[in-house]
XYZ file of C-alpha atoms in Angstrom:
333
model
C 61.004 110.650 82.105
C 64.218 110.743 83.119
C 66.385 107.414 82.685
C 68.367 105.266 85.557
C 71.559 103.706 85.790
C 73.060 101.510 88.243
C 76.655 101.837 89.683
C 77.955 98.030 90.630
C 80.536 98.670 92.900
C 80.087 102.338 92.843
C 81.688 104.792 91.001
C 85.103 106.651 90.800
C 85.305 109.790 91.818
C 82.609 112.535 93.575
C 82.271 115.226 90.530
C 81.910 111.815 87.898
C 78.701 110.847 89.910
C 77.444 114.529 90.431
C 77.504 114.573 86.558
C 75.698 111.904 86.642
C 73.001 113.032 89.180
C 72.027 115.850 87.280
C 70.532 114.000 84.270
C 69.829 110.038 85.687
C 68.369 108.712 88.920
C 71.139 106.801 90.220
C 71.355 103.684 91.855
C 74.098 102.893 93.989
C 75.448 99.056 94.782
C 78.559 99.458 96.849
C 79.431 95.403 96.942
C 76.697 93.273 95.960
C 75.417 89.427 95.447
C 75.191 88.584 91.802
C 70.880 88.478 92.421
C 71.181 91.774 93.564
C 72.873 92.784 90.547
C 70.142 91.225 88.137
C 67.115 93.286 90.017
C 68.182 96.445 89.917
C 69.265 95.874 86.383
C 66.108 94.337 85.542
C 64.479 98.075 85.162
C 67.319 100.053 84.641
C 68.610 101.730 80.595
C 72.432 101.859 81.637
C 75.222 100.776 84.401
C 78.562 101.575 85.163
C 80.724 98.457 86.855
C 83.757 98.114 88.527
C 85.576 95.432 88.557
C 85.743 92.207 90.036
C 81.810 92.586 90.468
C 80.295 91.230 87.007
C 78.148 91.549 84.405
C 76.402 88.652 82.170
C 74.434 86.897 80.738
C 72.643 85.986 84.061
C 72.762 89.873 84.862
C 70.821 90.345 81.584
C 68.554 87.538 80.998
C 65.423 90.393 82.748
C 67.337 93.441 81.405
C 65.026 94.516 78.992
C 65.013 98.651 79.245
C 69.116 97.911 79.699
C 71.100 99.633 76.330
C 74.303 100.557 77.521
C 76.822 98.977 80.561
C 80.651 100.770 81.233
C 83.329 99.729 82.182
C 85.060 101.451 84.853
C 88.635 101.863 83.437
C 89.773 100.030 80.488
C 89.390 95.941 80.831
C 86.144 94.593 80.234
C 86.058 91.170 81.005
C 84.094 92.434 84.306
C 81.396 92.606 81.126
C 80.581 89.466 79.572
C 80.460 91.890 75.861
C 78.989 88.529 73.808
C 76.298 88.256 76.001
C 75.474 91.838 75.937
C 75.637 92.075 71.835
C 73.937 88.902 71.829
C 71.181 91.268 74.441
C 71.329 93.945 72.517
C 73.174 96.486 74.654
C 75.936 98.553 74.019
C 79.227 98.174 76.129
C 82.034 100.562 76.949
C 85.291 100.960 78.094
C 88.082 104.451 78.924
C 91.396 103.040 77.030
C 94.806 105.279 78.156
C 93.852 106.547 81.046
C 95.651 104.210 83.104
C 98.394 104.267 80.741
C 100.491 106.752 83.281
C 99.840 105.997 86.341
C 99.980 101.782 85.804
C 103.553 102.389 84.355
C 104.541 104.308 87.178
C 103.731 102.092 89.568
C 105.355 98.926 87.859
C 108.873 101.048 87.797
C 108.131 101.805 91.755
C 107.561 97.892 92.048
C 110.512 97.800 89.735
C 112.338 99.408 91.841
C 111.699 98.559 95.414
C 112.072 95.118 94.234
C 116.021 96.059 93.189
C 116.615 98.161 95.736
C 115.185 95.616 98.651
C 113.274 98.709 100.055
C 111.009 96.154 101.419
C 113.755 93.792 103.302
C 115.480 97.165 104.407
C 112.453 98.637 106.545
C 111.974 94.757 107.932
C 115.700 95.470 109.160
C 115.947 98.129 110.922
C 112.854 97.241 112.055
C 114.863 94.155 114.017
C 117.544 96.239 114.667
C 120.993 95.859 113.907
C 120.527 96.832 110.040
C 123.853 98.303 110.506
C 126.267 95.132 110.777
C 124.102 93.467 107.794
C 124.331 96.390 104.915
C 125.954 94.758 102.351
C 124.022 91.263 103.376
C 120.761 92.515 101.711
C 121.835 92.014 97.831
C 120.704 95.629 96.401
C 121.114 95.678 92.917
C 121.242 98.887 90.516
C 118.911 98.765 87.450
C 120.760 101.149 84.956
C 121.642 98.998 81.899
C 119.636 95.635 82.476
C 117.031 93.750 80.297
C 113.592 94.288 81.148
C 111.274 92.087 79.324
C 107.807 93.678 78.520
C 104.533 90.779 77.857
C 102.662 93.235 76.228
C 103.480 96.368 74.018
C 99.730 97.886 74.057
C 100.110 101.834 75.972
C 101.019 100.509 79.021
C 103.237 98.607 77.613
C 105.223 101.226 75.411
C 105.010 103.925 78.239
C 106.642 101.206 80.681
C 109.808 100.429 77.491
C 109.720 104.581 77.013
C 110.827 105.096 80.660
C 112.415 102.091 80.954
C 114.456 103.687 77.629
C 114.625 107.288 79.126
C 115.528 106.915 82.907
C 117.654 103.913 82.754
C 119.342 103.143 80.141
C 117.767 99.566 80.364
C 117.462 97.277 77.405
C 113.545 96.511 76.468
C 112.611 93.177 75.312
C 108.793 92.576 74.089
C 106.970 89.869 73.543
C 103.346 90.705 72.106
C 102.118 88.617 69.364
C 98.935 91.596 68.479
C 102.620 94.098 67.356
C 104.187 94.121 64.338
C 108.179 94.247 65.525
C 108.380 97.827 63.828
C 106.283 99.335 66.883
C 108.981 97.810 69.281
C 111.764 99.443 66.807
C 111.055 102.690 67.135
C 110.127 102.317 70.694
C 114.139 101.457 70.872
C 112.655 96.924 71.924
C 113.577 94.456 70.405
C 110.442 92.436 69.698
C 110.896 88.586 70.053
C 108.475 85.652 68.079
C 109.449 83.705 71.657
C 108.100 85.069 75.638
C 110.524 81.637 76.274
C 113.506 83.547 74.901
C 111.872 86.836 76.693
C 112.242 84.679 79.979
C 115.614 83.115 79.693
C 117.296 86.136 78.964
C 115.065 89.113 81.131
C 116.539 90.630 84.918
C 112.667 91.814 85.092
C 109.435 91.020 83.368
C 106.866 93.405 83.812
C 103.517 92.064 82.290
C 100.597 94.509 80.370
C 98.960 91.685 78.162
C 95.824 91.993 78.039
C 93.267 89.457 79.959
C 92.272 86.855 76.536
C 92.082 83.228 75.796
C 95.722 82.716 74.858
C 96.890 85.287 77.710
C 95.470 83.451 80.118
C 97.159 81.283 82.489
C 100.154 81.597 79.767
C 102.864 82.291 82.573
C 102.925 79.095 84.563
C 105.672 76.557 86.564
C 107.006 76.315 82.990
C 107.972 79.394 81.909
C 109.013 81.199 85.412
C 110.834 77.882 85.131
C 113.348 79.232 82.997
C 113.901 82.449 84.304
C 116.875 83.882 86.192
C 116.949 82.851 89.525
C 118.162 87.177 90.105
C 115.422 87.729 87.781
C 112.000 89.902 89.900
C 108.921 89.394 88.596
C 106.328 92.292 88.130
C 102.657 91.798 87.286
C 99.868 95.241 86.819
C 97.819 93.495 84.152
C 95.374 90.776 84.810
C 95.742 88.482 88.056
C 95.049 85.912 85.787
C 97.220 85.998 83.101
C 100.393 84.034 85.552
C 99.025 81.613 87.388
C 99.763 82.078 91.514
C 100.137 78.734 92.826
C 103.151 78.254 90.039
C 104.407 81.474 91.007
C 104.095 80.614 94.839
C 106.753 77.937 94.255
C 109.008 80.069 92.185
C 109.204 82.787 95.018
C 109.151 79.698 97.536
C 111.491 77.297 96.161
C 114.240 80.427 95.150
C 112.964 80.147 90.778
C 112.812 83.581 91.076
C 114.504 86.776 93.677
C 111.162 88.279 94.096
C 107.903 89.129 92.349
C 105.491 92.126 92.328
C 101.765 91.604 92.444
C 99.197 94.463 91.520
C 95.971 92.379 90.999
C 95.203 88.381 91.532
C 93.484 85.422 90.079
C 90.222 86.035 91.944
C 89.952 89.514 93.744
C 89.647 90.882 96.114
C 92.084 88.279 97.726
C 91.785 86.513 100.161
C 92.764 87.001 104.343
C 94.316 85.558 105.054
C 96.307 84.265 101.867
C 99.739 82.262 101.217
C 101.154 85.629 99.819
C 101.651 87.142 102.532
C 103.948 84.219 103.815
C 106.154 84.409 101.019
C 109.469 86.456 101.696
C 110.643 89.224 98.513
C 106.573 89.990 97.214
C 105.204 92.867 97.071
C 101.357 93.360 96.800
C 99.358 96.030 95.825
C 95.579 96.095 96.216
C 94.743 96.311 92.412
C 96.179 100.763 93.090
C 98.062 100.689 89.851
C 96.066 102.916 88.118
C 93.876 104.136 90.774
C 96.251 107.625 91.347
C 93.896 110.614 92.118
C 94.075 112.406 88.338
C 93.565 109.336 86.892
C 89.906 108.292 88.688
C 88.719 111.202 87.855
C 89.140 110.583 84.490
C 87.826 107.041 84.461
C 85.084 108.059 85.926
C 84.170 111.071 83.831
C 85.345 108.839 80.707
C 82.290 106.473 81.676
C 79.402 108.556 83.101
C 80.054 111.004 79.762
C 79.614 107.900 77.273
C 76.871 106.675 79.327
C 74.950 109.998 78.745
C 75.704 110.243 75.490
C 74.295 107.312 74.287
C 71.673 107.217 76.658
C 71.081 110.285 74.588
C 71.277 108.902 70.754
C 74.496 109.806 70.151
C 77.374 107.351 69.641
C 80.465 106.951 72.271
C 84.004 107.187 71.493
C 85.075 103.941 72.478
C 81.771 101.634 71.656
C 83.557 97.881 72.152
C 81.150 96.358 70.358
C 79.433 98.486 67.139
C 77.009 95.441 66.443
C 75.253 95.923 69.000
C 74.410 100.092 68.460
C 71.148 99.763 66.273
C 69.909 97.119 68.311
C 70.496 99.687 71.638
C 69.299 102.894 69.890
C 65.910 101.465 68.881
C 65.714 99.693 73.084
C 65.741 103.352 73.222
C 64.033 105.025 70.543
C 66.443 107.091 69.014
C 66.989 106.086 65.463
C 70.109 104.155 64.343
């Protein structure tokens, strides 16, 4: 009998979908309500969940056969890992595959803000642009200071690119990373987030979402930034307090911002963010280049199939659940 795998929110690439369907019965849920997710998991052996859909304790309550849940990307904030562990369900993610596309997206946002590309397009469409070219406040990034919040794989790649391409001075804040790692990159690790905000021309957020980082950039932090500075967030929306950022832009505490992620996704339509000048918005696509989509989907599917076959996957998030997951599938631990 073939195992059943539920795709919660679909899957990123057709090649991976084909690979999964060759080995398992697949149920794809496009935009499911929580009750639909719970019903689908009731007789499923595995699941792949795409943010912002969630697999939580309520969804797991009736999932007697479920042994493996995979994130569609690196982050696991769409999965209640503690509830999965308590239920004996293994959780896997796909780290490293967003490093290049997310860092490139953040660089593009930084250049767009600094070169005033959105404003320039608006001005030229309004007519008479050649009379206003010197009033756009276009800036160079070369030699400026960038503050990187979160020096993991993506933050480190961002630092490397900014130093190599633009000769930028890089400050970093990450209480989970030793200063030696920053020094090896040519960056300076700071122990105080406020000091980074004080000194940076650009602040780029690459922190994981956890209890320590949730809401870590709010009104007090935004007021510490320089008035000419830009804020970029390609990490998770809840790291930055959205209402505080709206005020910061509306009242000119900072010069601009670029967001690929939001406190609640999908973003409400219409959103107050739409009305703000100096703000670039993209719909959580920083990590979704064609190459990354293919590899993320293949990684998720491969690890689900490995688990269902009794083989330990390479990116097991909760090892404490492994024995129970294998017992559920009838495999030796």
